[in-house]
Coordinates of C-alpha atoms in Angstrom, one line a residue:
Chain A
M18 CA 69.8 341.9 90.0
H19 CA 66.7 340.7 91.8
A20 CA 65.0 344.1 91.6
Q21 CA 65.0 343.7 87.8
T22 CA 63.0 340.5 87.8
D23 CA 59.9 342.3 89.1
T24 CA 59.7 344.7 86.2
A25 CA 59.6 343.7 82.5
Q26 CA 60.4 340.1 82.5
P27 CA 61.7 338.6 79.3
P28 CA 59.8 335.6 78.0
A29 CA 61.2 332.4 79.6
T30 CA 61.7 330.6 76.3
L31 CA 64.4 328.9 74.4
Q32 CA 64.4 330.0 70.8
A33 CA 66.5 328.5 68.1
Q34 CA 66.4 329.9 64.6
R35 CA 67.7 328.3 61.4
L36 CA 70.5 326.4 63.2
A37 CA 73.1 324.6 61.1
C38 CA 76.1 322.8 62.5
R39 CA 79.0 321.2 60.9
R40 CA 81.8 318.9 62.2
G41 CA 84.9 319.2 60.0
D42 CA 83.6 319.3 56.4
E43 CA 80.5 317.4 57.1
Q44 CA 77.2 319.2 57.5
L45 CA 75.3 317.6 60.4
F46 CA 72.0 319.3 60.2
S47 CA 70.6 322.6 58.9
G48 CA 67.4 324.6 59.2
V49 CA 66.6 323.5 62.8
G50 CA 64.3 326.0 64.5
F51 CA 61.9 325.9 67.4
T52 CA 60.6 327.8 70.4
L53 CA 60.4 326.0 73.6
E54 CA 57.8 327.4 76.0
P55 CA 57.6 326.8 79.8
G56 CA 56.3 323.3 80.6
E57 CA 57.5 321.8 77.3
L58 CA 59.7 318.8 76.7
L59 CA 61.8 318.6 73.6
F60 CA 63.0 315.2 72.6
V61 CA 65.8 315.2 70.0
R62 CA 65.8 312.0 67.9
G63 CA 68.3 310.8 65.3
R64 CA 70.6 308.0 64.4
N65 CA 74.2 307.8 65.7
G66 CA 76.3 310.6 64.3
S67 CA 73.3 312.7 63.3
G68 CA 74.4 315.6 65.6
K69 CA 72.3 315.2 68.7
T70 CA 75.1 315.9 71.1
T71 CA 76.4 318.7 68.9
L72 CA 72.9 320.3 68.9
L73 CA 72.6 320.0 72.7
R74 CA 76.0 321.5 73.2
T75 CA 75.2 324.3 70.8
L76 CA 71.9 324.9 72.6
C77 CA 73.7 325.5 75.9
G78 CA 76.3 327.7 74.3
L79 CA 79.4 325.5 74.4
S80 CA 79.7 325.2 70.7
E81 CA 79.0 327.9 68.2
P82 CA 76.6 327.0 65.3
A83 CA 77.8 327.5 61.8
V84 CA 74.5 329.4 61.0
G85 CA 71.6 330.6 63.1
T86 CA 70.9 332.1 66.5
I87 CA 69.9 330.8 69.9
H88 CA 68.2 333.0 72.5
W89 CA 67.5 332.0 76.1
Q90 CA 65.1 334.3 77.9
G91 CA 65.7 336.8 75.2
Q92 CA 69.4 336.9 75.5
P93 CA 71.9 335.5 73.0
I94 CA 73.1 332.2 74.4
R95 CA 76.9 333.0 74.3
R96 CA 76.3 336.3 76.1
L97 CA 74.1 335.5 79.1
D98 CA 74.1 337.5 82.3
D99 CA 74.8 335.6 85.5
E100 CA 71.2 335.1 86.6
T101 CA 70.1 333.8 83.2
R102 CA 73.0 331.5 82.9
R103 CA 72.1 330.0 86.3
Q104 CA 68.7 329.2 84.8
L105 CA 70.3 326.7 82.5
L106 CA 71.6 323.3 83.6
F107 CA 73.5 321.0 81.3
I108 CA 74.4 317.4 82.0
G109 CA 76.4 316.0 79.2
H110 CA 77.8 312.6 78.2
R111 CA 80.9 313.4 80.2
D112 CA 79.2 314.0 83.5
A113 CA 81.7 316.1 85.4
V114 CA 81.9 313.6 88.3
K115 CA 85.3 313.5 90.0
E116 CA 86.3 309.9 90.8
E117 CA 88.4 310.8 93.8
L118 CA 85.6 312.6 95.5
T119 CA 82.5 311.4 97.2
P120 CA 79.0 312.0 95.8
L121 CA 78.4 314.5 98.5
E122 CA 81.6 316.4 97.7
N123 CA 80.8 316.3 94.0
L124 CA 77.3 317.8 94.6
R125 CA 78.7 320.5 96.9
I126 CA 81.3 321.5 94.3
H127 CA 78.7 321.6 91.6
L128 CA 76.6 324.0 93.6
G129 CA 79.6 326.0 94.6
L130 CA 80.7 326.5 91.0
R131 CA 77.2 327.7 90.1
N132 CA 77.2 329.9 93.2
E133 CA 74.0 328.3 94.4
N134 CA 73.2 327.9 98.1
T135 CA 71.9 324.7 99.5
D136 CA 72.1 323.6 103.1
E137 CA 73.7 320.3 104.0
E138 CA 70.3 318.6 104.6
T139 CA 69.0 319.3 101.1
A140 CA 72.2 317.9 99.6
W141 CA 72.0 314.7 101.7
D142 CA 68.3 314.4 100.9
A143 CA 69.0 314.8 97.2
L144 CA 71.6 312.0 97.2
Q145 CA 69.2 309.7 99.1
R146 CA 66.4 310.4 96.7
A147 CA 68.8 309.7 93.8
G148 CA 69.3 306.2 95.3
L149 CA 72.7 306.7 96.8
Q150 CA 71.7 306.1 100.4
G151 CA 74.7 304.9 102.4
R152 CA 77.0 305.8 99.5
E153 CA 77.1 309.5 100.1
E154 CA 80.6 309.5 101.5
V155 CA 82.2 306.7 99.4
P156 CA 84.6 307.9 96.7
V157 CA 82.9 307.6 93.3
R158 CA 85.7 305.4 92.1
Y159 CA 84.3 302.6 94.2
L160 CA 80.8 303.0 92.8
S161 CA 79.2 301.4 89.8
Q162 CA 78.6 303.2 86.5
G163 CA 74.9 303.6 87.3
Q164 CA 75.6 305.0 90.7
R165 CA 78.1 307.4 89.1
R166 CA 75.3 308.5 86.8
R167 CA 72.9 309.0 89.7
T168 CA 75.5 311.2 91.4
A169 CA 75.4 313.4 88.3
L170 CA 71.6 313.3 88.2
A171 CA 71.2 314.3 91.8
R172 CA 72.0 317.8 90.6
L173 CA 68.5 317.9 89.2
L174 CA 67.1 317.7 92.7
V175 CA 69.0 320.7 94.0
S176 CA 69.0 322.8 90.9
Q177 CA 67.1 326.0 90.6
A178 CA 67.5 326.0 86.9
R179 CA 64.4 326.3 84.6
L180 CA 65.9 324.7 81.6
W181 CA 67.5 321.3 81.7
I182 CA 69.6 320.1 78.8
L183 CA 70.3 316.4 79.3
D184 CA 72.4 314.4 76.9
E185 CA 71.6 310.7 77.0
P186 CA 70.5 310.8 80.7
L187 CA 69.4 307.1 80.7
T188 CA 72.8 305.6 79.9
A189 CA 73.7 303.0 82.6
L190 CA 70.6 303.6 84.6
D191 CA 68.5 300.6 85.8
R192 CA 64.7 300.5 85.4
R193 CA 64.0 302.0 88.8
A194 CA 66.3 304.9 88.2
V195 CA 64.8 305.5 84.8
A196 CA 61.3 305.6 86.4
W197 CA 62.6 308.0 89.1
L198 CA 64.2 310.3 86.5
F199 CA 61.0 310.4 84.4
E200 CA 59.0 311.3 87.4
R201 CA 61.5 314.1 88.3
I202 CA 61.3 315.4 84.7
A203 CA 57.5 315.4 84.9
E204 CA 57.5 317.3 88.1
H205 CA 59.8 319.8 86.6
L206 CA 57.6 320.4 83.6
E207 CA 54.5 320.8 85.8
V208 CA 56.0 323.8 87.6
G209 CA 56.9 325.4 84.3
G210 CA 60.3 324.0 83.7
M211 CA 61.7 323.0 80.3
V212 CA 63.7 320.0 79.3
V213 CA 65.7 319.2 76.2
T214 CA 66.9 315.6 76.0
T215 CA 68.0 312.7 73.8
S216 CA 68.0 309.0 74.3
H217 CA 68.3 305.8 72.3
Q218 CA 66.2 304.0 74.9
S219 CA 62.4 303.9 75.1
I220 CA 60.8 307.0 76.6
D221 CA 57.5 305.5 77.4
G222 CA 56.4 307.1 80.7
L223 CA 57.6 310.6 79.9
P224 CA 55.0 313.3 79.4
E225 CA 54.0 313.8 75.8
P226 CA 57.2 315.4 74.2
R227 CA 57.7 317.5 71.2
I228 CA 59.9 315.6 68.8
L229 CA 62.7 317.0 66.8
D230 CA 64.0 314.7 64.1
L231 CA 67.5 315.2 62.9
D232 CA 67.5 312.5 60.3
Chain B
M161 CA 81.6 334.9 92.1
L162 CA 84.2 334.8 94.9
R163 CA 82.4 331.8 96.3
S164 CA 82.6 329.8 93.1
L165 CA 86.2 330.7 92.6
W166 CA 87.0 329.7 96.2
T167 CA 85.2 326.4 95.5
L168 CA 87.4 325.9 92.4
I169 CA 90.7 326.7 94.1
R170 CA 89.9 324.5 97.1
R171 CA 88.8 321.6 95.0
D172 CA 91.9 321.8 92.9
V173 CA 94.3 322.0 95.8
S174 CA 92.6 319.1 97.6
L175 CA 92.6 317.0 94.5
I176 CA 96.3 317.6 94.0
V177 CA 97.1 316.9 97.6
M178 CA 94.9 313.8 97.6
R179 CA 96.8 312.4 94.6
R180 CA 100.0 313.2 96.4
Q181 CA 102.2 311.5 93.8
D182 CA 101.8 314.6 91.6
V183 CA 103.5 316.8 94.2
L184 CA 106.1 314.2 95.0
T185 CA 106.9 313.6 91.3
V186 CA 107.5 317.2 90.6
V187 CA 109.6 317.8 93.8
A188 CA 111.7 314.6 93.2
F189 CA 112.2 315.7 89.5
F190 CA 113.4 319.1 90.7
I191 CA 115.9 317.6 93.1
L192 CA 117.1 314.9 90.7
V193 CA 117.9 317.3 87.9
I194 CA 119.9 319.4 90.3
T195 CA 121.9 316.5 91.6
L196 CA 122.8 315.6 88.0
F197 CA 125.0 318.7 87.9
P198 CA 127.7 317.7 90.4
L199 CA 127.5 314.1 89.0
S200 CA 128.1 315.2 85.4
I201 CA 130.4 318.2 85.8
G202 CA 132.4 317.1 88.8
P203 CA 132.6 318.2 92.4
E204 CA 134.8 321.3 92.0
P205 CA 133.0 324.0 94.1
D206 CA 134.0 326.9 91.9
K207 CA 132.6 325.3 88.7
L208 CA 129.3 324.3 90.4
R209 CA 128.9 327.7 91.9
T210 CA 129.1 329.3 88.5
L211 CA 126.5 327.0 87.2
A212 CA 124.2 327.1 90.2
P213 CA 121.9 330.1 89.2
G214 CA 121.2 328.7 85.7
G215 CA 121.0 325.1 87.0
V216 CA 118.4 325.7 89.6
W217 CA 116.4 327.9 87.3
V218 CA 116.4 325.4 84.4
A219 CA 115.4 322.6 86.8
A220 CA 112.6 324.7 88.1
A221 CA 111.4 325.6 84.6
L222 CA 111.4 321.9 83.6
A223 CA 109.6 320.8 86.8
S224 CA 107.0 323.4 86.2
L225 CA 106.6 322.3 82.6
I226 CA 106.0 318.6 83.5
S227 CA 103.6 319.5 86.3
L228 CA 101.4 321.6 84.0
D229 CA 100.8 318.8 81.6
R230 CA 97.6 317.7 83.3
L231 CA 96.4 321.1 84.5
F232 CA 93.3 321.0 82.3
A233 CA 93.4 317.5 80.9
D234 CA 91.5 315.7 83.7
D235 CA 88.8 318.4 83.9
W236 CA 88.4 318.3 80.1
R237 CA 88.1 314.6 79.9
D238 CA 85.4 314.2 82.6
G239 CA 83.3 317.2 81.6
T240 CA 84.1 319.5 84.5
L241 CA 85.5 322.0 82.1
E242 CA 82.2 322.2 80.3
Q243 CA 80.5 322.9 83.7
V244 CA 83.0 325.6 84.5
A245 CA 82.5 327.2 81.1
L246 CA 78.7 327.2 81.7
S247 CA 79.0 328.6 85.3
P248 CA 78.4 332.3 86.0
Q249 CA 82.0 333.4 86.4
P250 CA 84.1 334.4 83.3
L251 CA 86.2 331.5 82.0
A252 CA 89.3 333.6 82.2
V253 CA 88.8 334.2 85.9
A254 CA 88.2 330.5 86.5
A255 CA 91.4 329.7 84.5
L256 CA 93.3 332.1 86.7
A257 CA 91.9 330.4 89.8
K258 CA 93.0 327.0 88.5
V259 CA 96.5 328.2 87.7
A260 CA 96.7 329.8 91.2
A261 CA 95.7 326.5 92.9
H262 CA 98.2 324.7 90.7
W263 CA 101.0 327.1 91.6
F264 CA 100.2 326.9 95.4
S265 CA 100.4 323.2 95.4
L266 CA 103.1 322.5 92.9
G267 CA 105.1 325.7 92.3
L268 CA 105.4 326.9 95.8
P269 CA 107.2 323.7 97.1
L270 CA 109.9 324.4 94.5
V271 CA 110.4 328.0 95.8
V272 CA 110.6 326.7 99.3
L273 CA 113.1 324.0 98.5
S274 CA 115.3 326.2 96.2
P275 CA 117.6 327.7 99.0
A276 CA 118.6 324.2 100.1
L277 CA 119.4 323.1 96.6
G278 CA 121.2 326.4 95.8
Y279 CA 123.2 325.8 99.0
S280 CA 124.1 322.3 97.8
L281 CA 125.5 323.8 94.6
G282 CA 127.6 326.3 96.6
L283 CA 125.5 329.5 96.7
E284 CA 125.4 331.2 100.1
G285 CA 124.0 334.1 102.1
A286 CA 122.1 336.7 100.2
E287 CA 122.4 334.7 97.0
L288 CA 120.1 332.1 98.4
L289 CA 117.5 334.8 99.3
V290 CA 117.7 336.3 95.8
L291 CA 117.3 332.8 94.3
A292 CA 114.2 332.1 96.3
L293 CA 112.8 335.6 95.6
S294 CA 113.5 335.3 91.9
L295 CA 111.7 332.0 91.8
L296 CA 108.8 333.4 93.9
L297 CA 108.3 336.1 91.2
G298 CA 109.2 333.9 88.2
T299 CA 107.4 330.6 88.7
P300 CA 103.9 332.0 88.7
V301 CA 104.7 333.5 85.3
L302 CA 106.0 330.1 84.1
S303 CA 102.7 328.5 85.4
L304 CA 100.6 331.0 83.5
L305 CA 102.5 330.6 80.3
G306 CA 102.5 326.9 80.6
A307 CA 98.8 326.9 81.2
V308 CA 98.3 328.4 77.7
G309 CA 100.3 325.5 76.2
A310 CA 98.3 323.0 78.3
A311 CA 95.0 324.5 77.1
L312 CA 96.1 324.6 73.4
T313 CA 97.2 321.0 73.4
L314 CA 94.1 319.6 75.0
G315 CA 93.0 316.5 73.2
V316 CA 96.1 316.3 71.1
R317 CA 98.0 313.1 71.0
A318 CA 101.5 313.4 72.6
G319 CA 100.3 316.8 73.8
G320 CA 103.0 317.0 76.5
A321 CA 105.9 317.0 74.0
L322 CA 104.1 319.5 71.7
M323 CA 103.4 321.7 74.7
A324 CA 107.1 321.7 75.6
L325 CA 108.0 322.8 72.1
L326 CA 105.4 325.6 72.2
I327 CA 106.1 326.9 75.7
L328 CA 109.9 326.5 76.3
P329 CA 110.8 329.4 74.0
L330 CA 108.4 331.6 76.0
Y331 CA 110.1 330.6 79.2
A332 CA 113.4 332.1 78.0
P333 CA 112.9 335.7 79.1
V334 CA 111.8 334.6 82.6
L335 CA 114.8 332.2 82.8
I336 CA 117.3 334.9 81.7
L337 CA 116.0 337.4 84.2
G338 CA 115.7 334.9 87.1
A339 CA 119.1 333.3 86.7
G340 CA 120.5 336.8 85.9
A341 CA 119.4 338.2 89.2
V342 CA 121.2 335.4 91.1
S343 CA 124.4 335.9 89.0
E344 CA 124.3 339.6 89.8
A345 CA 124.0 338.8 93.5
M346 CA 127.0 336.6 93.2
F347 CA 129.1 339.5 91.9
D348 CA 127.7 341.8 94.5
S349 CA 126.2 344.0 91.9
A350 CA 122.6 345.4 91.8
Y351 CA 120.1 342.6 91.2
T352 CA 117.0 344.7 91.9
A353 CA 116.6 345.6 88.3
H354 CA 116.2 341.9 87.3
L355 CA 113.8 341.3 90.2
S356 CA 111.8 344.4 89.2
L357 CA 111.5 343.2 85.7
L358 CA 110.4 339.8 86.9
G359 CA 107.8 341.5 89.0
A360 CA 106.6 343.6 86.1
M361 CA 106.3 340.4 84.0
L362 CA 104.1 338.9 86.7
A363 CA 102.0 342.0 86.9
V364 CA 101.4 342.0 83.2
A365 CA 100.9 338.2 83.0
V366 CA 98.2 337.9 85.8
P367 CA 95.6 340.0 84.0
L368 CA 96.4 339.2 80.4
V369 CA 97.5 335.6 80.1
P370 CA 94.2 334.1 81.6
V371 CA 92.3 335.7 78.6
A372 CA 94.5 333.7 76.3
I373 CA 94.0 330.6 78.3
A374 CA 90.2 331.1 78.2
G375 CA 90.4 331.5 74.4
A376 CA 92.3 328.3 74.0
L377 CA 89.9 326.4 76.3
R378 CA 86.9 327.6 74.3
I379 CA 88.5 326.2 71.2
A380 CA 89.1 322.8 73.0
L381 CA 85.4 322.8 74.1
D382 CA 83.9 323.8 70.8

């Protein structure tokens, strides 16, 4: 698998062509197309119910679009090979944090599921930088909404993925956490990463995004 | 891939064990249903003995059904299922791992308890062994079939009842063979055919049913 990467490397881009999605009988959006290059941030904007979440879920391959195609690194999104799939990280509305488990366990399980290796120290460090110092081994049930969200976002610190798809990442975060997240996103873009995100809150402080309007 | 599957199995087992009440509920349900037989039919040993194979098997099938209700529901609600679907291993293999973890923590206790309960209904000697063996081969099939129902009814209101309607008819062949094996043992005739057929069902179900589960999960996630 690794031998391949040295030879003809496919373009590390996310391409969407003429996407249309529907929920039930209602057409949410149509004709959405873009090519996201390394280092670019795509900000999806739209009123409630305009299909932002549906678009993001479609972009990472969970939902199938009614029309159109999506390619990640040259491969169709629903048929990625293992390595390419690992290059994609999705954090949704429902953040896959288990309440019975501690932030540390949650992070370890997340890495285990993706088959990524990280040593103990990196995991502890990530949780501390995510603002969970002293809470690493407290079951998430006893933490606040914001801390729960930070548990999910700590994945960004250990992830080796190039493309992050973040649905409403700012929900429940306080101002310091928002600043921290923006900083992290900026760092990721600087090293050639890509981010697709949505938010209803102000995004002042983020690097200049490309805007996709669904309205 | 093995590492991620191991993660999934270990996580599921520890979550079930941590909640504890899930295991206790299922085991208590199993015992209670079986104790209803002598209470409702009367204590004559002969009558109870005739009913024992079917009784234990029906109780095991119902216990398996109620335990499967939440197999995917929690993971679906909190978004873990999305992450599993986006992780490198095929969804069918992940589904098989989840069913395996579920069976180890909730199905296996029923198998282990069954000789004691069979004994209380009047089975003895080799019959108890056949009973446990038939459950050992049969309950994994029940878990797999039930998992299809659990996946299909994700997000449906009153999903549990609907799931029972969908899945109980599919349980029938397993139930017939399992209880049949024990009955055969009671009349000293050959029970190996029944057990072989149960084993064959398991061998077919393990590779094929997870594909159906994965299909149902994809629909729930779409």
